Amino acid sequence: MKRVTDKKETSLVPVVPAEFASLLPTVTAPVTYEFVVDGVCQAIASGLRRAVLSEIPVKTLTFSEFVCTDPHFKLEDYVLVRVRSIPLMQNVSPDSEFELNVVNGTAAPMTVYSSSFVQTKGKPGRWFDETIPIVTLAPSRSIKLGGVTVISGYETTHGTFCAVDAATAECLDVIPLNAYENVGVSSSVADPRRHRIRFNTSGTMPPTQIVKLAAGEIKRRLSTIRDLLYTMTLVDGAYCLVVPGENDTTGQIITKMTLELYADAICVPYVSPTNKQLTLRVVAPDSSVATDWLTSAIEAANGILDEIAAEF
């Protein structure tokens, strides 16, 4: 069965008059990307949307030295967020280093752009657009950023680790319930199997690579959970598995796949936003059955993710 169809990529770079061309991206190529995935449950489609949006590792810049003589930009954290928000090409070498050292020697305010960064270490290249404003310096003021290095993280940890925005997953074979007009199917009984996933990129990574990376990240996390199944304990008649740092992406996938494979199973995920952990509760005859159910569910989900990734 062909899992992925109707792939479509549309440029997000606007067509502007010549006098505004200097404002356009000089390195990145942001796009809207969409595709249709068939024969998968809502949990996997939604999980892909979440992973594409905020659960893949993304590189960005940071710095360790900050000196600014302009009183309007004394807040280091403000400048740090500006620098970390620069869309960074994801094929940049992780050992790359940069510096920025600018003095406004004019009699008028001067905007310092990302073009002022100078690479001092690592494979040379153009790793970000040169048109991004960092700060505006008053006359005779200066700014120096040293120890500018590449770091990697997840948007769920910090919003600047971002390669995608506006990700959606739309079911195509079920009309969602419209309570005002009383048409469509309630989400409590709907079971869509065809979904259109759409997202906007920052242009720092090919969209096909983003999808493959998202599928791989979910699979890695599911496999980690599978390796923890031996830690399940019996609590109030249900076998409970607690996974620190996990969320609904994996919890919903495991639950849905378990219920699809074993109609008599009772499996409930619970995510604690305060403790940032996933708890799975499974009602089964004994611990070995509970382990077998969840293992089979995870392996089935990983198989589907492999099929999806193989088509990009």
PDB file of C-alpha atoms in Angstrom:
ATOM      1  CA  MET A   1       0.000   0.000   0.000  1.00  0.00           C
ATOM      2  CA  LYS A   2       1.321   3.425  -0.943  1.00  0.00           C
ATOM      3  CA  ARG A   3       1.240   5.479   2.229  1.00  0.00           C
ATOM      4  CA  VAL A   4       2.044   8.939   0.863  1.00  0.00           C
ATOM      5  CA  THR A   5       0.497  10.755  -2.117  1.00  0.00           C
ATOM      6  CA  ASP A   6      -0.222  14.275  -3.378  1.00  0.00           C
ATOM      7  CA  LYS A   7       3.075  15.864  -2.346  1.00  0.00           C
ATOM      8  CA  LYS A   8       3.126  19.586  -3.070  1.00  0.00           C
ATOM      9  CA  GLU A   9       5.673  22.319  -2.420  1.00  0.00           C
ATOM     10  CA  THR A  10       4.985  26.075  -2.775  1.00  0.00           C
ATOM     11  CA  SER A  11       7.512  28.872  -2.295  1.00  0.00           C
ATOM     12  CA  LEU A  12       6.824  31.371   0.490  1.00  0.00           C
ATOM     13  CA  VAL A  13       9.248  33.967  -0.884  1.00  0.00           C
ATOM     14  CA  PRO A  14       7.042  36.843  -2.068  1.00  0.00           C
ATOM     15  CA  VAL A  15       7.357  38.633  -5.384  1.00  0.00           C
ATOM     16  CA  VAL A  16       8.094  42.281  -4.554  1.00  0.00           C
ATOM     17  CA  PRO A  17       9.028  45.450  -6.458  1.00  0.00           C
ATOM     18  CA  ALA A  18      12.726  45.864  -7.157  1.00  0.00           C
ATOM     19  CA  GLU A  19      13.176  48.525  -4.472  1.00  0.00           C
ATOM     20  CA  PHE A  20      12.236  45.984  -1.782  1.00  0.00           C
ATOM     21  CA  ALA A  21      14.328  43.111  -3.104  1.00  0.00           C
ATOM     22  CA  SER A  22      17.012  43.768  -0.481  1.00  0.00           C
ATOM     23  CA  LEU A  23      14.550  42.659   2.225  1.00  0.00           C
ATOM     24  CA  LEU A  24      14.090  39.173   0.785  1.00  0.00           C
ATOM     25  CA  PRO A  25      15.895  36.076   2.107  1.00  0.00           C
ATOM     26  CA  THR A  26      19.389  35.750   0.708  1.00  0.00           C
ATOM     27  CA  VAL A  27      20.135  32.163   1.739  1.00  0.00           C
ATOM     28  CA  THR A  28      17.031  30.406   3.034  1.00  0.00           C
ATOM     29  CA  ALA A  29      14.153  29.271   0.817  1.00  0.00           C
ATOM     30  CA  PRO A  30      10.986  28.974   2.948  1.00  0.00           C
ATOM     31  CA  VAL A  31       8.169  26.878   1.495  1.00  0.00           C
ATOM     32  CA  THR A  32       4.748  25.479   2.280  1.00  0.00           C
ATOM     33  CA  TYR A  33       4.827  21.706   2.009  1.00  0.00           C
ATOM     34  CA  GLU A  34       1.934  19.280   2.093  1.00  0.00           C
ATOM     35  CA  PHE A  35       1.254  15.620   1.504  1.00  0.00           C
ATOM     36  CA  VAL A  36      -1.529  13.088   2.024  1.00  0.00           C
ATOM     37  CA  VAL A  37      -0.934  10.028   4.166  1.00  0.00           C
ATOM     38  CA  ASP A  38      -3.281   7.034   3.787  1.00  0.00           C
ATOM     39  CA  GLY A  39      -4.199   4.098   5.974  1.00  0.00           C
ATOM     40  CA  VAL A  40      -3.030   5.540   9.282  1.00  0.00           C
ATOM     41  CA  CYS A  41      -4.939   6.487  12.403  1.00  0.00           C
ATOM     42  CA  GLN A  42      -5.414  10.016  13.677  1.00  0.00           C
ATOM     43  CA  ALA A  43      -2.834   9.458  16.426  1.00  0.00           C
ATOM     44  CA  ILE A  44      -0.016   8.863  13.931  1.00  0.00           C
ATOM     45  CA  ALA A  45      -1.093  11.738  11.658  1.00  0.00           C
ATOM     46  CA  SER A  46      -1.338  14.118  14.610  1.00  0.00           C
ATOM     47  CA  GLY A  47       1.925  12.787  16.002  1.00  0.00           C
ATOM     48  CA  LEU A  48       3.691  13.582  12.735  1.00  0.00           C
ATOM     49  CA  ARG A  49       2.231  17.097  12.812  1.00  0.00           C
ATOM     50  CA  ARG A  50       3.480  17.645  16.355  1.00  0.00           C
ATOM     51  CA  ALA A  51       6.909  16.189  15.634  1.00  0.00           C
ATOM     52  CA  VAL A  52       7.344  18.258  12.460  1.00  0.00           C
ATOM     53  CA  LEU A  53       6.369  21.395  14.358  1.00  0.00           C
ATOM     54  CA  SER A  54       8.320  21.126  17.587  1.00  0.00           C
ATOM     55  CA  GLU A  55       9.812  17.693  18.271  1.00  0.00           C
ATOM     56  CA  ILE A  56      12.774  17.438  15.903  1.00  0.00           C
ATOM     57  CA  PRO A  57      16.319  18.573  16.781  1.00  0.00           C
ATOM     58  CA  VAL A  58      17.095  21.992  15.294  1.00  0.00           C
ATOM     59  CA  LYS A  59      20.348  23.972  15.292  1.00  0.00           C
ATOM     60  CA  THR A  60      20.548  27.641  16.187  1.00  0.00           C
ATOM     61  CA  LEU A  61      23.121  30.200  17.359  1.00  0.00           C
ATOM     62  CA  THR A  62      24.033  31.369  20.840  1.00  0.00           C
ATOM     63  CA  PHE A  63      26.856  33.465  22.313  1.00  0.00           C
ATOM     64  CA  SER A  64      28.939  33.587  25.490  1.00  0.00           C
ATOM     65  CA  GLU A  65      30.326  37.144  25.335  1.00  0.00           C
ATOM     66  CA  PHE A  66      28.168  40.274  25.197  1.00  0.00           C
ATOM     67  CA  VAL A  67      29.366  43.887  25.270  1.00  0.00           C
ATOM     68  CA  CYS A  68      27.073  46.720  24.168  1.00  0.00           C
ATOM     69  CA  THR A  69      27.629  50.420  24.894  1.00  0.00           C
ATOM     70  CA  ASP A  70      24.157  51.461  23.715  1.00  0.00           C
ATOM     71  CA  PRO A  71      21.912  51.840  26.812  1.00  0.00           C
ATOM     72  CA  HIS A  72      18.851  50.830  24.791  1.00  0.00           C
ATOM     73  CA  PHE A  73      20.302  47.321  24.325  1.00  0.00           C
ATOM     74  CA  LYS A  74      21.769  46.610  27.737  1.00  0.00           C
ATOM     75  CA  LEU A  75      19.502  43.573  28.147  1.00  0.00           C
ATOM     76  CA  GLU A  76      21.611  40.642  27.031  1.00  0.00           C
ATOM     77  CA  ASP A  77      18.606  38.288  26.971  1.00  0.00           C
ATOM     78  CA  TYR A  78      16.871  40.467  24.376  1.00  0.00           C
ATOM     79  CA  VAL A  79      19.831  40.311  22.019  1.00  0.00           C
ATOM     80  CA  LEU A  80      20.248  36.586  22.733  1.00  0.00           C
ATOM     81  CA  VAL A  81      16.694  35.848  21.606  1.00  0.00           C
ATOM     82  CA  ARG A  82      17.262  37.954  18.482  1.00  0.00           C
ATOM     83  CA  VAL A  83      20.375  35.944  17.625  1.00  0.00           C
ATOM     84  CA  ARG A  84      18.789  32.577  18.428  1.00  0.00           C
ATOM     85  CA  SER A  85      15.821  33.495  16.221  1.00  0.00           C
ATOM     86  CA  ILE A  86      17.987  33.772  13.099  1.00  0.00           C
ATOM     87  CA  PRO A  87      16.982  30.850  10.844  1.00  0.00           C
ATOM     88  CA  LEU A  88      20.173  28.804  10.577  1.00  0.00           C
ATOM     89  CA  MET A  89      20.850  26.423   7.700  1.00  0.00           C
ATOM     90  CA  GLN A  90      20.741  22.983   9.271  1.00  0.00           C
ATOM     91  CA  ASN A  91      23.703  21.653   7.302  1.00  0.00           C
ATOM     92  CA  VAL A  92      26.009  24.045   9.144  1.00  0.00           C
ATOM     93  CA  SER A  93      28.944  22.330  10.797  1.00  0.00           C
ATOM     94  CA  PRO A  94      28.286  21.956  14.553  1.00  0.00           C
ATOM     95  CA  ASP A  95      31.825  23.165  15.341  1.00  0.00           C
ATOM     96  CA  SER A  96      31.306  26.470  13.500  1.00  0.00           C
ATOM     97  CA  GLU A  97      31.979  29.694  15.390  1.00  0.00           C
ATOM     98  CA  PHE A  98      31.226  33.328  14.581  1.00  0.00           C
ATOM     99  CA  GLU A  99      31.720  36.787  16.011  1.00  0.00           C
ATOM    100  CA  LEU A 100      30.105  40.200  15.613  1.00  0.00           C
ATOM    101  CA  ASN A 101      31.917  43.453  16.332  1.00  0.00           C
ATOM    102  CA  VAL A 102      30.306  46.688  15.091  1.00  0.00           C
ATOM    103  CA  VAL A 103      30.906  50.360  15.933  1.00  0.00           C
ATOM    104  CA  ASN A 104      28.521  53.034  14.695  1.00  0.00           C
ATOM    105  CA  GLY A 105      30.932  55.701  13.506  1.00  0.00           C
ATOM    106  CA  THR A 106      28.208  57.768  11.843  1.00  0.00           C
ATOM    107  CA  ALA A 107      26.116  60.669  13.117  1.00  0.00           C
ATOM    108  CA  ALA A 108      22.840  58.748  12.668  1.00  0.00           C
ATOM    109  CA  PRO A 109      21.338  55.604  14.190  1.00  0.00           C
ATOM    110  CA  MET A 110      22.567  52.451  12.435  1.00  0.00           C
ATOM    111  CA  THR A 111      20.881  49.056  12.185  1.00  0.00           C
ATOM    112  CA  VAL A 112      23.200  46.098  12.669  1.00  0.00           C
ATOM    113  CA  TYR A 113      22.222  43.195  10.429  1.00  0.00           C
ATOM    114  CA  SER A 114      23.105  39.522  10.493  1.00  0.00           C
ATOM    115  CA  SER A 115      25.489  40.239   7.606  1.00  0.00           C
ATOM    116  CA  SER A 116      27.885  41.653  10.226  1.00  0.00           C
ATOM    117  CA  PHE A 117      28.624  38.191  11.624  1.00  0.00           C
ATOM    118  CA  VAL A 118      32.057  36.865  10.630  1.00  0.00           C
ATOM    119  CA  GLN A 119      32.749  33.136  10.664  1.00  0.00           C
ATOM    120  CA  THR A 120      35.945  32.283  12.557  1.00  0.00           C
ATOM    121  CA  LYS A 121      35.832  28.476  12.667  1.00  0.00           C
ATOM    122  CA  GLY A 122      34.288  25.549  10.818  1.00  0.00           C
ATOM    123  CA  LYS A 123      33.478  24.818   7.205  1.00  0.00           C
ATOM    124  CA  PRO A 124      32.937  28.204   5.505  1.00  0.00           C
ATOM    125  CA  GLY A 125      29.612  28.959   3.910  1.00  0.00           C
ATOM    126  CA  ARG A 126      26.506  31.137   3.917  1.00  0.00           C
ATOM    127  CA  TRP A 127      24.502  29.761   6.818  1.00  0.00           C
ATOM    128  CA  PHE A 128      21.809  32.425   7.322  1.00  0.00           C
ATOM    129  CA  ASP A 129      20.169  35.374   5.596  1.00  0.00           C
ATOM    130  CA  GLU A 130      22.176  38.594   5.746  1.00  0.00           C
ATOM    131  CA  THR A 131      19.078  40.795   5.958  1.00  0.00           C
ATOM    132  CA  ILE A 132      17.972  40.125   9.548  1.00  0.00           C
ATOM    133  CA  PRO A 133      18.200  43.131  11.927  1.00  0.00           C
ATOM    134  CA  ILE A 134      19.868  42.442  15.285  1.00  0.00           C
ATOM    135  CA  VAL A 135      20.011  45.827  17.042  1.00  0.00           C
ATOM    136  CA  THR A 136      19.970  49.549  16.199  1.00  0.00           C
ATOM    137  CA  LEU A 137      22.981  51.441  17.523  1.00  0.00           C
ATOM    138  CA  ALA A 138      22.992  55.120  18.408  1.00  0.00           C
ATOM    139  CA  PRO A 139      25.903  57.226  17.068  1.00  0.00           C
ATOM    140  CA  SER A 140      29.301  56.361  18.605  1.00  0.00           C
ATOM    141  CA  ARG A 141      27.878  53.209  20.224  1.00  0.00           C
ATOM    142  CA  SER A 142      29.126  49.653  19.673  1.00  0.00           C
ATOM    143  CA  ILE A 143      28.204  46.009  20.152  1.00  0.00           C
ATOM    144  CA  LYS A 144      30.376  42.932  20.393  1.00  0.00           C
ATOM    145  CA  LEU A 145      29.188  39.322  20.454  1.00  0.00           C
ATOM    146  CA  GLY A 146      31.865  36.716  21.047  1.00  0.00           C
ATOM    147  CA  GLY A 147      31.827  32.963  21.382  1.00  0.00           C
ATOM    148  CA  VAL A 148      28.965  32.668  18.891  1.00  0.00           C
ATOM    149  CA  THR A 149      28.495  28.919  18.512  1.00  0.00           C
ATOM    150  CA  VAL A 150      26.010  26.388  17.157  1.00  0.00           C
ATOM    151  CA  ILE A 151      23.713  24.567  19.589  1.00  0.00           C
ATOM    152  CA  SER A 152      20.968  22.025  18.986  1.00  0.00           C
ATOM    153  CA  GLY A 153      17.663  21.520  20.787  1.00  0.00           C
ATOM    154  CA  TYR A 154      13.905  21.102  20.541  1.00  0.00           C
ATOM    155  CA  GLU A 155      11.202  23.757  20.284  1.00  0.00           C
ATOM    156  CA  THR A 156       9.385  22.096  23.179  1.00  0.00           C
ATOM    157  CA  THR A 157      12.375  23.268  25.275  1.00  0.00           C
ATOM    158  CA  HIS A 158      12.878  26.723  23.717  1.00  0.00           C
ATOM    159  CA  GLY A 159      10.897  28.369  20.941  1.00  0.00           C
ATOM    160  CA  THR A 160      13.976  29.376  18.951  1.00  0.00           C
ATOM    161  CA  PHE A 161      14.754  25.748  18.057  1.00  0.00           C
ATOM    162  CA  CYS A 162      12.326  26.004  15.162  1.00  0.00           C
ATOM    163  CA  ALA A 163      12.414  24.956  11.504  1.00  0.00           C
ATOM    164  CA  VAL A 164       8.635  24.838  10.950  1.00  0.00           C
ATOM    165  CA  ASP A 165       5.507  26.805  11.815  1.00  0.00           C
ATOM    166  CA  ALA A 166       1.772  26.543  11.182  1.00  0.00           C
ATOM    167  CA  ALA A 167       1.657  22.739  10.919  1.00  0.00           C
ATOM    168  CA  THR A 168      -1.781  21.173  10.456  1.00  0.00           C
ATOM    169  CA  ALA A 169      -3.199  17.660  10.060  1.00  0.00           C
ATOM    170  CA  GLU A 170      -6.570  17.572   8.308  1.00  0.00           C
ATOM    171  CA  CYS A 171      -8.653  14.395   8.018  1.00  0.00           C
ATOM    172  CA  LEU A 172      -9.993  13.922   4.493  1.00  0.00           C
ATOM    173  CA  ASP A 173     -12.282  10.907   4.737  1.00  0.00           C
ATOM    174  CA  VAL A 174     -14.407  12.052   7.685  1.00  0.00           C
ATOM    175  CA  ILE A 175     -16.327  15.314   8.036  1.00  0.00           C
ATOM    176  CA  PRO A 176     -15.665  16.733  11.521  1.00  0.00           C
ATOM    177  CA  LEU A 177     -18.716  17.478  13.640  1.00  0.00           C
ATOM    178  CA  ASN A 178     -20.216  20.947  13.193  1.00  0.00           C
ATOM    179  CA  ALA A 179     -22.328  21.333  16.314  1.00  0.00           C
ATOM    180  CA  TYR A 180     -24.011  24.477  14.969  1.00  0.00           C
ATOM    181  CA  GLU A 181     -25.332  22.798  11.844  1.00  0.00           C
ATOM    182  CA  ASN A 182     -25.478  19.288  13.339  1.00  0.00           C
ATOM    183  CA  VAL A 183     -23.525  17.722  10.472  1.00  0.00           C
ATOM    184  CA  GLY A 184     -20.404  15.584  10.516  1.00  0.00           C
ATOM    185  CA  VAL A 185     -19.048  12.939  12.871  1.00  0.00           C
ATOM    186  CA  SER A 186     -18.060  13.424  16.500  1.00  0.00           C
ATOM    187  CA  SER A 187     -14.385  12.897  17.280  1.00  0.00           C
ATOM    188  CA  SER A 188     -15.404  10.378  19.975  1.00  0.00           C
ATOM    189  CA  VAL A 189     -16.510   7.900  17.287  1.00  0.00           C
ATOM    190  CA  ALA A 190     -14.718   9.121  14.140  1.00  0.00           C
ATOM    191  CA  ASP A 191     -11.804   7.037  12.905  1.00  0.00           C
ATOM    192  CA  PRO A 192     -10.276   8.865   9.909  1.00  0.00           C
ATOM    193  CA  ARG A 193      -7.683   7.045   7.817  1.00  0.00           C
ATOM    194  CA  ARG A 194      -6.711   9.693   5.285  1.00  0.00           C
ATOM    195  CA  HIS A 195      -5.021  12.907   6.328  1.00  0.00           C
ATOM    196  CA  ARG A 196      -3.424  15.946   4.705  1.00  0.00           C
ATOM    197  CA  ILE A 197      -0.422  17.251   6.615  1.00  0.00           C
ATOM    198  CA  ARG A 198       0.707  20.788   5.775  1.00  0.00           C
ATOM    199  CA  PHE A 199       3.423  22.991   7.249  1.00  0.00           C
ATOM    200  CA  ASN A 200       5.518  26.081   6.533  1.00  0.00           C
ATOM    201  CA  THR A 201       9.293  25.835   6.731  1.00  0.00           C
ATOM    202  CA  SER A 202      11.853  28.500   7.585  1.00  0.00           C
ATOM    203  CA  GLY A 203      13.835  27.367   4.546  1.00  0.00           C
ATOM    204  CA  THR A 204      16.734  25.979   6.580  1.00  0.00           C
ATOM    205  CA  MET A 205      16.062  22.313   5.814  1.00  0.00           C
ATOM    206  CA  PRO A 206      14.392  20.504   2.874  1.00  0.00           C
ATOM    207  CA  PRO A 207      10.776  19.676   3.810  1.00  0.00           C
ATOM    208  CA  THR A 208      11.223  16.021   2.853  1.00  0.00           C
ATOM    209  CA  GLN A 209      14.114  15.798   5.293  1.00  0.00           C
ATOM    210  CA  ILE A 210      11.915  17.347   7.985  1.00  0.00           C
ATOM    211  CA  VAL A 211       9.259  14.656   7.514  1.00  0.00           C
ATOM    212  CA  LYS A 212      11.824  11.846   7.597  1.00  0.00           C
ATOM    213  CA  LEU A 213      13.421  13.335  10.691  1.00  0.00           C
ATOM    214  CA  ALA A 214      10.016  13.651  12.403  1.00  0.00           C
ATOM    215  CA  ALA A 215       9.129  10.020  11.669  1.00  0.00           C
ATOM    216  CA  GLY A 216      12.553   8.915  12.888  1.00  0.00           C
ATOM    217  CA  GLU A 217      12.241  10.916  16.111  1.00  0.00           C
ATOM    218  CA  ILE A 218       8.857   9.380  16.938  1.00  0.00           C
ATOM    219  CA  LYS A 219      10.207   5.912  16.196  1.00  0.00           C
ATOM    220  CA  ARG A 220      13.239   6.514  18.428  1.00  0.00           C
ATOM    221  CA  ARG A 221      11.038   7.641  21.299  1.00  0.00           C
ATOM    222  CA  LEU A 222       8.643   4.727  20.878  1.00  0.00           C
ATOM    223  CA  SER A 223      11.579   2.314  20.931  1.00  0.00           C
ATOM    224  CA  THR A 224      12.870   3.940  24.122  1.00  0.00           C
ATOM    225  CA  ILE A 225       9.467   3.412  25.733  1.00  0.00           C
ATOM    226  CA  ARG A 226       9.462  -0.223  24.586  1.00  0.00           C
ATOM    227  CA  ASP A 227      12.778  -0.714  26.399  1.00  0.00           C
ATOM    228  CA  LEU A 228      11.166   0.590  29.605  1.00  0.00           C
ATOM    229  CA  LEU A 229       8.198  -1.795  29.636  1.00  0.00           C
ATOM    230  CA  TYR A 230       9.899  -3.982  32.222  1.00  0.00           C
ATOM    231  CA  THR A 231       9.421  -1.151  34.746  1.00  0.00           C
ATOM    232  CA  MET A 232       5.605  -1.399  34.686  1.00  0.00           C
ATOM    233  CA  THR A 233       4.020  -1.828  38.107  1.00  0.00           C
ATOM    234  CA  LEU A 234       0.539  -2.902  39.174  1.00  0.00           C
ATOM    235  CA  VAL A 235      -1.433   0.011  40.642  1.00  0.00           C
ATOM    236  CA  ASP A 236      -5.143  -0.257  41.485  1.00  0.00           C
ATOM    237  CA  GLY A 237      -5.764  -3.105  39.040  1.00  0.00           C
ATOM    238  CA  ALA A 238      -3.861  -1.580  36.096  1.00  0.00           C
ATOM    239  CA  TYR A 239      -0.289  -1.965  34.927  1.00  0.00           C
ATOM    240  CA  CYS A 240       1.301   1.484  34.922  1.00  0.00           C
ATOM    241  CA  LEU A 241       4.305   2.718  32.981  1.00  0.00           C
ATOM    242  CA  VAL A 242       5.749   6.131  33.801  1.00  0.00           C
ATOM    243  CA  VAL A 243       8.006   7.733  31.163  1.00  0.00           C
ATOM    244  CA  PRO A 244       9.701  11.005  32.203  1.00  0.00           C
ATOM    245  CA  GLY A 245       9.914  13.684  29.508  1.00  0.00           C
ATOM    246  CA  GLU A 246       7.294  12.131  27.221  1.00  0.00           C
ATOM    247  CA  ASN A 247       4.002  13.589  26.004  1.00  0.00           C
ATOM    248  CA  ASP A 248       0.823  12.924  24.045  1.00  0.00           C
ATOM    249  CA  THR A 249       2.633  12.261  20.775  1.00  0.00           C
ATOM    250  CA  THR A 250       3.810   8.828  21.846  1.00  0.00           C
ATOM    251  CA  GLY A 251       1.081   8.269  24.432  1.00  0.00           C
ATOM    252  CA  GLN A 252      -1.745   8.607  21.922  1.00  0.00           C
ATOM    253  CA  ILE A 253       0.029   6.473  19.296  1.00  0.00           C
ATOM    254  CA  ILE A 254       0.669   3.602  21.708  1.00  0.00           C
ATOM    255  CA  THR A 255      -2.883   3.748  23.052  1.00  0.00           C
ATOM    256  CA  LYS A 256      -4.548   3.834  19.640  1.00  0.00           C
ATOM    257  CA  MET A 257      -2.381   1.047  18.202  1.00  0.00           C
ATOM    258  CA  THR A 258      -3.004  -1.118  21.283  1.00  0.00           C
ATOM    259  CA  LEU A 259      -6.762  -0.724  20.977  1.00  0.00           C
ATOM    260  CA  GLU A 260      -6.625  -1.476  17.245  1.00  0.00           C
ATOM    261  CA  LEU A 261      -4.661  -4.684  17.769  1.00  0.00           C
ATOM    262  CA  TYR A 262      -6.510  -5.873  20.879  1.00  0.00           C
ATOM    263  CA  ALA A 263     -10.199  -5.015  20.920  1.00  0.00           C
ATOM    264  CA  ASP A 264     -10.629  -6.118  24.552  1.00  0.00           C
ATOM    265  CA  ALA A 265      -7.716  -4.071  25.849  1.00  0.00           C
ATOM    266  CA  ILE A 266      -8.127  -1.063  28.113  1.00  0.00           C
ATOM    267  CA  CYS A 267      -5.312   1.425  27.674  1.00  0.00           C
ATOM    268  CA  VAL A 268      -5.324   5.038  28.842  1.00  0.00           C
ATOM    269  CA  PRO A 269      -2.552   7.660  28.496  1.00  0.00           C
ATOM    270  CA  TYR A 270      -2.153  10.529  30.943  1.00  0.00           C
ATOM    271  CA  VAL A 271       0.282  13.398  30.500  1.00  0.00           C
ATOM    272  CA  SER A 272       1.242  15.534  33.471  1.00  0.00           C
ATOM    273  CA  PRO A 273       2.130  19.071  32.347  1.00  0.00           C
ATOM    274  CA  THR A 274       3.703  19.851  35.717  1.00  0.00           C
ATOM    275  CA  ASN A 275       5.910  16.756  35.969  1.00  0.00           C
ATOM    276  CA  LYS A 276       6.414  16.529  32.188  1.00  0.00           C
ATOM    277  CA  GLN A 277       5.900  12.811  32.096  1.00  0.00           C
ATOM    278  CA  LEU A 278       3.676  10.276  30.368  1.00  0.00           C
ATOM    279  CA  THR A 279       1.780   7.627  32.309  1.00  0.00           C
ATOM    280  CA  LEU A 280       0.267   4.653  30.483  1.00  0.00           C
ATOM    281  CA  ARG A 281      -2.319   2.558  32.303  1.00  0.00           C
ATOM    282  CA  VAL A 282      -3.130  -0.866  30.853  1.00  0.00           C
ATOM    283  CA  VAL A 283      -5.705  -3.305  32.203  1.00  0.00           C
ATOM    284  CA  ALA A 284      -4.488  -6.813  31.317  1.00  0.00           C
ATOM    285  CA  PRO A 285      -4.614 -10.328  32.813  1.00  0.00           C
ATOM    286  CA  ASP A 286      -0.969 -10.130  33.901  1.00  0.00           C
ATOM    287  CA  SER A 287       2.208  -8.161  33.334  1.00  0.00           C
ATOM    288  CA  SER A 288       3.453 -10.368  30.490  1.00  0.00           C
ATOM    289  CA  VAL A 289       0.249  -9.796  28.528  1.00  0.00           C
ATOM    290  CA  ALA A 290       0.435  -6.046  29.143  1.00  0.00           C
ATOM    291  CA  THR A 291       4.043  -6.051  27.946  1.00  0.00           C
ATOM    292  CA  ASP A 292       3.166  -8.067  24.839  1.00  0.00           C
ATOM    293  CA  TRP A 293       0.288  -5.729  23.982  1.00  0.00           C
ATOM    294  CA  LEU A 294       2.375  -2.578  24.221  1.00  0.00           C
ATOM    295  CA  THR A 295       5.350  -4.150  22.458  1.00  0.00           C
ATOM    296  CA  SER A 296       3.171  -5.201  19.523  1.00  0.00           C
ATOM    297  CA  ALA A 297       1.563  -1.746  19.396  1.00  0.00           C
ATOM    298  CA  ILE A 298       4.939   0.001  19.314  1.00  0.00           C
ATOM    299  CA  GLU A 299       6.332  -2.333  16.653  1.00  0.00           C
ATOM    300  CA  ALA A 300       3.219  -1.828  14.487  1.00  0.00           C
ATOM    301  CA  ALA A 301       3.517   1.967  14.796  1.00  0.00           C
ATOM    302  CA  ASN A 302       7.238   1.861  14.004  1.00  0.00           C
ATOM    303  CA  GLY A 303       6.508  -0.199  10.903  1.00  0.00           C
ATOM    304  CA  ILE A 304       4.032   2.404   9.646  1.00  0.00           C
ATOM    305  CA  LEU A 305       6.490   5.219  10.365  1.00  0.00           C
ATOM    306  CA  ASP A 306       9.162   3.373   8.382  1.00  0.00           C
ATOM    307  CA  GLU A 307       6.776   3.066   5.426  1.00  0.00           C
ATOM    308  CA  ILE A 308       5.993   6.781   5.542  1.00  0.00           C
ATOM    309  CA  ALA A 309       9.640   7.826   5.834  1.00  0.00           C
ATOM    310  CA  ALA A 310      10.621   5.563   2.929  1.00  0.00           C
ATOM    311  CA  GLU A 311       8.461   7.630   0.571  1.00  0.00           C
ATOM    312  CA  PHE A 312      10.410  10.855   1.122  1.00  0.00           C
TER     313      PHE A 312
END
